[in-house]
Short mmCIF file of C-alpha atoms and ligand atoms in Angstrom, two decimals:
data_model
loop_
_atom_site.label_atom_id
_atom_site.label_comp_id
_atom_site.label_asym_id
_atom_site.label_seq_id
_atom_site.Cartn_x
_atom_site.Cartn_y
_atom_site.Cartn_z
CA UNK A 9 -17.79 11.42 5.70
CA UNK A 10 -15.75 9.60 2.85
CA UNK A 11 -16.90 6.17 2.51
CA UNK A 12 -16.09 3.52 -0.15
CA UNK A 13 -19.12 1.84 -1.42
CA UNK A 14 -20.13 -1.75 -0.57
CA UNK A 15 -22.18 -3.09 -3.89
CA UNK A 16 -24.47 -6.92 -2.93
CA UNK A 17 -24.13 -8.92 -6.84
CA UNK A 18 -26.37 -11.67 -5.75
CA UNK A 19 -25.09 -13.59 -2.46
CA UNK A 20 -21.73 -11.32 -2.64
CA UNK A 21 -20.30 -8.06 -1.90
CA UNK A 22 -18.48 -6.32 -4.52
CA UNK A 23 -15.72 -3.46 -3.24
CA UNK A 24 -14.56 -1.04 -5.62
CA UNK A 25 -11.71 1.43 -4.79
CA UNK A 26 -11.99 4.67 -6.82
CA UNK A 27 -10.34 6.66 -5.17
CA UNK A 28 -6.71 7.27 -3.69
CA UNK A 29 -6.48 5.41 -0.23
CA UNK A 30 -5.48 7.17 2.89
CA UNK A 31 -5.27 4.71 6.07
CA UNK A 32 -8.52 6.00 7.38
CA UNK A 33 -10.20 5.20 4.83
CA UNK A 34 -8.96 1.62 4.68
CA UNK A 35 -9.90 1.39 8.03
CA UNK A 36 -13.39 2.33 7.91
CA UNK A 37 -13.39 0.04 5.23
CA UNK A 38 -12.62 -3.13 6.65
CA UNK A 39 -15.08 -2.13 9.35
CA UNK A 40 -18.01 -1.40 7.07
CA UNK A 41 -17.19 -4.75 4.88
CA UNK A 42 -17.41 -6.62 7.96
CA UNK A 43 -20.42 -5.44 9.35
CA UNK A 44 -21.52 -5.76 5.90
CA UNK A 45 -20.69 -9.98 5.63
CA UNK A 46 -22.76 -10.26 8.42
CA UNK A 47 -25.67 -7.70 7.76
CA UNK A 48 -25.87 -9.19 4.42
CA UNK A 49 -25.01 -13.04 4.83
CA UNK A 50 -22.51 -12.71 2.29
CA UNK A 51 -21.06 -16.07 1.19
CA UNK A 52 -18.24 -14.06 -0.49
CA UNK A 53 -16.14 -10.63 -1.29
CA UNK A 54 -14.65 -9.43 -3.84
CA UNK A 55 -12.21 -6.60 -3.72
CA UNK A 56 -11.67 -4.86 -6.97
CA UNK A 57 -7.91 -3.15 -7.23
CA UNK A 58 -8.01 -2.55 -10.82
CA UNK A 59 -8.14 1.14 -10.42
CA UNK A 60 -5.43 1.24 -7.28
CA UNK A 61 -2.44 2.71 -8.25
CA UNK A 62 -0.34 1.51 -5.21
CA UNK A 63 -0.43 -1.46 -2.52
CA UNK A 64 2.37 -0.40 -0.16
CA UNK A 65 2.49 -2.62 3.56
CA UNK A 66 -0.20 -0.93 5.25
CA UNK A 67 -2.54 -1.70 2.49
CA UNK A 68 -1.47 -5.23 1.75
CA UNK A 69 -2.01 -5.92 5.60
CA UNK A 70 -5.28 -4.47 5.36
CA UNK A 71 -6.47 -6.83 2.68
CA UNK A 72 -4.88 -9.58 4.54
CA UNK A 73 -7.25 -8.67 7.08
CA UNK A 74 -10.12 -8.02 5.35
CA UNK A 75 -9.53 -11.33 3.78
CA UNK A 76 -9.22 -13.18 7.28
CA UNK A 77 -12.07 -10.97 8.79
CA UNK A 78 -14.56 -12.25 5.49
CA UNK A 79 -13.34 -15.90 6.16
CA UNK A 80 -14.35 -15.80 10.08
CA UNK A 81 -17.55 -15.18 9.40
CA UNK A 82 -18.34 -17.20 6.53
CA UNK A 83 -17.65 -15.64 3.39
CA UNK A 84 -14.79 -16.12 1.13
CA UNK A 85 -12.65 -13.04 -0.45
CA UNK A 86 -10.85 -12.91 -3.71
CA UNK A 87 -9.08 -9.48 -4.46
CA UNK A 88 -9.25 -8.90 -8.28
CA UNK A 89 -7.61 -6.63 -10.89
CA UNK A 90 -4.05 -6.00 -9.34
CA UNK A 91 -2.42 -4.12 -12.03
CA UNK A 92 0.87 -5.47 -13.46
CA UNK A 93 2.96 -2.17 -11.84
CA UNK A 94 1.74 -2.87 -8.61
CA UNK A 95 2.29 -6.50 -8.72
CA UNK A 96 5.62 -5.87 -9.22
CA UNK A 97 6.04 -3.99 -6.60
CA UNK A 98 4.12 -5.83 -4.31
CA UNK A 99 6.75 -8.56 -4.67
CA UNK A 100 9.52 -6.46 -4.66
CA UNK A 101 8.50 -4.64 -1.27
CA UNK A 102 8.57 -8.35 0.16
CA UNK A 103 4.69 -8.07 0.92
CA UNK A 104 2.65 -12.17 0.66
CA UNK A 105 -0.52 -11.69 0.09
CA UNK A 106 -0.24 -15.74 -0.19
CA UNK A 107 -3.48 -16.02 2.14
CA UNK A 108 -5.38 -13.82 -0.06
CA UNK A 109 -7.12 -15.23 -3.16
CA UNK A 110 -6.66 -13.54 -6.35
CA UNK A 111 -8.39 -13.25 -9.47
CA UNK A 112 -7.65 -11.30 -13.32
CA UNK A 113 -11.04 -9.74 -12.93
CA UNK A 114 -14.08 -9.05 -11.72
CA UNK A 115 -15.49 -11.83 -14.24
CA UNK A 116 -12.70 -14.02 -13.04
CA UNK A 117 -13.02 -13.38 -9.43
CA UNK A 118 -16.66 -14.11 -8.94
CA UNK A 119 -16.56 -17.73 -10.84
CA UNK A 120 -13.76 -18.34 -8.35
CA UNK A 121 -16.23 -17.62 -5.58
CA UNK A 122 -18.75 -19.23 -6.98
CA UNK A 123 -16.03 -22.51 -6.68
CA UNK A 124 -14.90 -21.53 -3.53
CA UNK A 125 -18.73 -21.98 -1.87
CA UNK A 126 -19.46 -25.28 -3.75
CA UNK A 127 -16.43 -26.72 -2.50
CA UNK A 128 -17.04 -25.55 0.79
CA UNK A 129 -20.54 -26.51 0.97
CA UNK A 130 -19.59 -29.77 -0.55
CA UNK A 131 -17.10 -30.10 2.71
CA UNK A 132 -20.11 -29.30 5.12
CA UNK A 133 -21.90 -32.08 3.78
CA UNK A 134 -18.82 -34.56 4.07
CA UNK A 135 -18.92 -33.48 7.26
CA UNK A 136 -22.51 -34.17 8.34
CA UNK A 137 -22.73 -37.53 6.42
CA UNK A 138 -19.31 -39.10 6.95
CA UNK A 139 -19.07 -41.83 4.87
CA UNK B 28 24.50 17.51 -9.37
CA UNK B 29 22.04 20.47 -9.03
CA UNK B 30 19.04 20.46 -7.78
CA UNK B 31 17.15 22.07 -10.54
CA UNK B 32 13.44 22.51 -9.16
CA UNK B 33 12.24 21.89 -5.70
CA UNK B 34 8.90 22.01 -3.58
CA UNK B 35 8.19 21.33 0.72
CA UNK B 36 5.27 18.78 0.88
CA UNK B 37 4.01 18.79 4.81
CA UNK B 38 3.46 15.54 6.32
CA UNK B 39 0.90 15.92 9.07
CA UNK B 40 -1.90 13.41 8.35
CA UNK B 41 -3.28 10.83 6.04
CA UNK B 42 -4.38 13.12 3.53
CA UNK B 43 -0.91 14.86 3.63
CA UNK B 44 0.77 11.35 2.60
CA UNK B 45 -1.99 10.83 -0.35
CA UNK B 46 -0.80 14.18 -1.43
CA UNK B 47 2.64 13.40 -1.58
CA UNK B 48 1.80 10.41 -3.81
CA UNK B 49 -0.57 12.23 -5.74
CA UNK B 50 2.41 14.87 -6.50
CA UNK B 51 4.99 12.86 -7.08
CA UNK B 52 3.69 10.63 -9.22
CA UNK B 53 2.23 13.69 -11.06
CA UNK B 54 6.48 14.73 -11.44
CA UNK B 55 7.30 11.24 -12.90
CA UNK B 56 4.98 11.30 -15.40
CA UNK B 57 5.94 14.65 -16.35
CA UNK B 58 9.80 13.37 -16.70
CA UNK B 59 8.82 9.98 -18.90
CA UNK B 60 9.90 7.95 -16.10
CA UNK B 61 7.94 4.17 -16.73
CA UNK B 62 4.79 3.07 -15.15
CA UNK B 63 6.69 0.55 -13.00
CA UNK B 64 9.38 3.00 -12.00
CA UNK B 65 6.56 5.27 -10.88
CA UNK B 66 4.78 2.58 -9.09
CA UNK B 67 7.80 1.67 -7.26
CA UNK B 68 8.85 4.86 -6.12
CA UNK B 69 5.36 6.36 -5.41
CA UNK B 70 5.24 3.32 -3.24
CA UNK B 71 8.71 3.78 -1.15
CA UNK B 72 7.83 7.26 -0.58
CA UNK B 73 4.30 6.17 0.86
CA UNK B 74 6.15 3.95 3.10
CA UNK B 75 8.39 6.25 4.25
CA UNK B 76 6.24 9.15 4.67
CA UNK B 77 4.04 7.24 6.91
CA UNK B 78 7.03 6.33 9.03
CA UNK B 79 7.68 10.03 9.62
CA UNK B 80 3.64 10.26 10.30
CA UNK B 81 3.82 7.00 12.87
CA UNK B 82 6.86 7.30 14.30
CA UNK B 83 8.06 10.58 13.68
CA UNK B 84 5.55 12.61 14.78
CA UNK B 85 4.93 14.44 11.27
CA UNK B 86 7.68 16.07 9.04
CA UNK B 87 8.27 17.37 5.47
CA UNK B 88 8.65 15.65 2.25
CA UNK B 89 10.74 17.76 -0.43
CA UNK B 90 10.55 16.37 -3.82
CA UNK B 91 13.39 17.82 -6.58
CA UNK B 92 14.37 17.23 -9.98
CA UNK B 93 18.09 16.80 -9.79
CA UNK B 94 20.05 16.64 -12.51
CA UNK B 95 24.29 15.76 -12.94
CA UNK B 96 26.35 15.96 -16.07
CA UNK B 97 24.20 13.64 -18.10
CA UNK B 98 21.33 12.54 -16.85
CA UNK B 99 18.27 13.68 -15.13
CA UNK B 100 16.76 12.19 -11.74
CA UNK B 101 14.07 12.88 -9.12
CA UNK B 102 14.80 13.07 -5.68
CA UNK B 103 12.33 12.99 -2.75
CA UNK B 104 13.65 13.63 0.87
CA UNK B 105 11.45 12.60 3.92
CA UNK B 106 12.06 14.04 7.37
CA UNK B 107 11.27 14.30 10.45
CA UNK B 108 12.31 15.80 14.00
CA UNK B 109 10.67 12.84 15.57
CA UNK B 110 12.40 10.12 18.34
CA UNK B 111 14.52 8.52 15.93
CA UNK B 112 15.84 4.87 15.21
CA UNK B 113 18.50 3.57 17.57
CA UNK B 114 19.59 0.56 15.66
CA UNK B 115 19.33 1.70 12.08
CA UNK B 116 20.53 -1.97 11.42
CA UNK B 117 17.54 -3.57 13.26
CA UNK B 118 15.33 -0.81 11.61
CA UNK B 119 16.04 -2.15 7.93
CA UNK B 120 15.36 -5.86 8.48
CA UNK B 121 12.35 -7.45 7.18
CA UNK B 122 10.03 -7.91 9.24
CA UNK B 123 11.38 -5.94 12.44
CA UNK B 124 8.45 -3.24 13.95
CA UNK B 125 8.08 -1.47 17.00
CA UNK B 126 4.75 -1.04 16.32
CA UNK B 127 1.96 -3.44 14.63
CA UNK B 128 3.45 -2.83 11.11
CA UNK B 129 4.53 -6.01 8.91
CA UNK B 130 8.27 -4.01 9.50
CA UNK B 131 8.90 -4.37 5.49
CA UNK B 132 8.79 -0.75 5.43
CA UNK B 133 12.51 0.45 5.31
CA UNK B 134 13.57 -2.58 3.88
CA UNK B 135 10.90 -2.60 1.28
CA UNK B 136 11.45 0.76 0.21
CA UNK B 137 15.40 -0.08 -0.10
CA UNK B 138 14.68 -2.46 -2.39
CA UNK B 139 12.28 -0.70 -4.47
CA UNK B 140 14.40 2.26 -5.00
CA UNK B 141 18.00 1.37 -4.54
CA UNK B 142 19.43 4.81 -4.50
CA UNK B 143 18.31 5.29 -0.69
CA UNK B 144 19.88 7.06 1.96
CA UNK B 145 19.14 7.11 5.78
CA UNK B 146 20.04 9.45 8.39
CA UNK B 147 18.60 8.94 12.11
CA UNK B 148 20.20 10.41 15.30
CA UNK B 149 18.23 9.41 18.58
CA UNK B 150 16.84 12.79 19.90
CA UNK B 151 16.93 14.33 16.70
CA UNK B 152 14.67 13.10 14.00
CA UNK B 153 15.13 11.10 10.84
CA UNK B 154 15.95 11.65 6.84
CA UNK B 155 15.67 9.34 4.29
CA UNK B 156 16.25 10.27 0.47
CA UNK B 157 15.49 7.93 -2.04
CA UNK B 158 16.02 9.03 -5.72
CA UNK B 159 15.43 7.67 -9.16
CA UNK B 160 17.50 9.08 -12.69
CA UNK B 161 16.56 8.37 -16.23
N1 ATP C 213 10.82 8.03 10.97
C1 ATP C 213 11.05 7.16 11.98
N2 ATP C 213 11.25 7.60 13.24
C2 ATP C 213 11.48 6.72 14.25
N3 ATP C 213 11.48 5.38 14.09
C3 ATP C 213 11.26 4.90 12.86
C4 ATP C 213 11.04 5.74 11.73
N4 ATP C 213 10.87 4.97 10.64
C5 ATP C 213 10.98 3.70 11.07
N5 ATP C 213 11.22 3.63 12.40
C6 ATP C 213 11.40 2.41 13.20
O1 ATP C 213 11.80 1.36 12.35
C7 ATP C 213 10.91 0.27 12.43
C8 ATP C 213 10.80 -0.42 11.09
O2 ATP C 213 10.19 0.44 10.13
P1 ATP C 213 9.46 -0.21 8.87
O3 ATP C 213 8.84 0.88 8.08
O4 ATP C 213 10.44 -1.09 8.17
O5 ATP C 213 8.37 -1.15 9.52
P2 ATP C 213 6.99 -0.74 10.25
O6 ATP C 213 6.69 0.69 9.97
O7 ATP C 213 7.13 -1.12 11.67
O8 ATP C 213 5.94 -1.68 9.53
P3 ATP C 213 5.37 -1.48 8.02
O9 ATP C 213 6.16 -0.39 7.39
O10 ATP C 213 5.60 -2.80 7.37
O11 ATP C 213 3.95 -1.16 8.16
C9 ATP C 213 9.62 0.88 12.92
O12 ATP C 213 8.79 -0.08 13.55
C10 ATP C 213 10.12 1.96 13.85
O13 ATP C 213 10.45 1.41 15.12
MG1 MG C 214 6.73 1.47 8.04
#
């Protein structure tokens, strides 16, 4: 069966899309990437778009999900490589993807992580030594 | 305006709708129409044909060149002999669904190609044409 692959970089998970999307396949997706976070104790995601050609409302609520999904159990997502075209759209066809992170790149993306995890380990600490 | 080339696209599943991206996008590109303008309507016609897929039960997309006195366009026209939409008015506002969409759909696709026409009888099914000219 058609699968989009799942790639670990270190204490991440790394999705590329390569291929057109059909809803089933975003579907098996977000469960695979979950079972995935948790398989893997992934402390982020990244979602590489850069070779998506459209995000149209089924899509953009499926990386809102996947997004949400990552953050519940304790990883952090950052979609990267939007195209300008599809940006355009995106905004035009009314979709916020405001509670999705977003990077340039792949580069770009993982330093963000790599922020995103300090600053939320730094929080855990506040936590457990309150001042 | 005469349609000058035309070709039935069925809509019956989620490989069906990839299709109709896949071949009109493959049209656009083949008239010069911009990377945006293909994103756009590539887009609209992925929302709509997954309306007629949801909602509709399945139909047709036909995609055309059209072309008037002095300019060329492409025309795609998704349909359906689904339920229908009773309020066509409630249908196009952001953010309405029947279902567990975002409802930006029909709205959406308004926007992102602004020649768009819909025709929806209760009973009978539903058209919407959207096209796009150079
Ligand atoms: N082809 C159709 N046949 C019958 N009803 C339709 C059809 N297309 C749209 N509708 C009705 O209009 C509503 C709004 O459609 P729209 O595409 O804007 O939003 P959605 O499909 O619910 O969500 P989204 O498109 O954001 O995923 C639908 O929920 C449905 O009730
Ligand atoms: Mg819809």
């Amino acid at each position: 069966m058609e699968q989009i692959p799942i790639l670990q970089v270190g204490e991440f998970l790394l999705v590329s899309i390569q291929v057109d999307l059909h809803d089933r396949l975003v579907l098996r997706l977000q469960d695979d990437l979950t079972a995935q976070v948790v398989k893997k104790q992934a402390k982020g995601v990244l979602i590489d778009l850069s070779t998506v050609e459209i995000v149209d409302s089924f899509i953009g609520r499926m990386l809102g999900n996947m997004a949400a999904l990552s953050q519940m159990l304790g990883a952090h997502a950052v979609v990267v490589g939007i195209r300008p075209a599809v940006a355009i759209t995106i905004v035009e066809l009314g979709l916020s993807l405001n509670n999705v992170h977003t990077a340039l790149n792949v580069d770009k993306g993982i330093a963000l992580l790599q922020t995103l995890v300090k600053q939320s380990s730094a929080e855990v600490r506040d936590e457990a030594y309150p001042l | 305006m005469k349609p000058t080339h035309f070709e039935i696209l069925p809509l019956q599943s989620d490989e069906d709708l990839v299709q109709v991206r896949q071949k009109l996008r493959a049209r656009m590109v083949e008239l010069g129409f911009t990377l945006v303008e293909q994103t756009k309507m590539v887009t609209a016609a992925s929302e709509l044909g997954r309306n007629a897929l949801l909602y509709g039960g399945g139909g047709t997309a036909r995609l055309e060149s059209v072309e008037d006195s002095n300019r060329l366009g492409l025309r795609m026209t998704i349909e359906d002999q689904g339920a229908g939409i009773a309020d066509i008015e409630q249908a196009m506002t952001d953010g309405y669904t029947s279902g567990s969409g975002l409802g930006l759909g029909l709205g959406g696709s308004k926007r992102l190609v602004k020649d768009f026409e819909l025709w929806s009888e209760p009973g009978l099914g539903t058209r919407v044409t959207i096209a796009l000219w150079k």
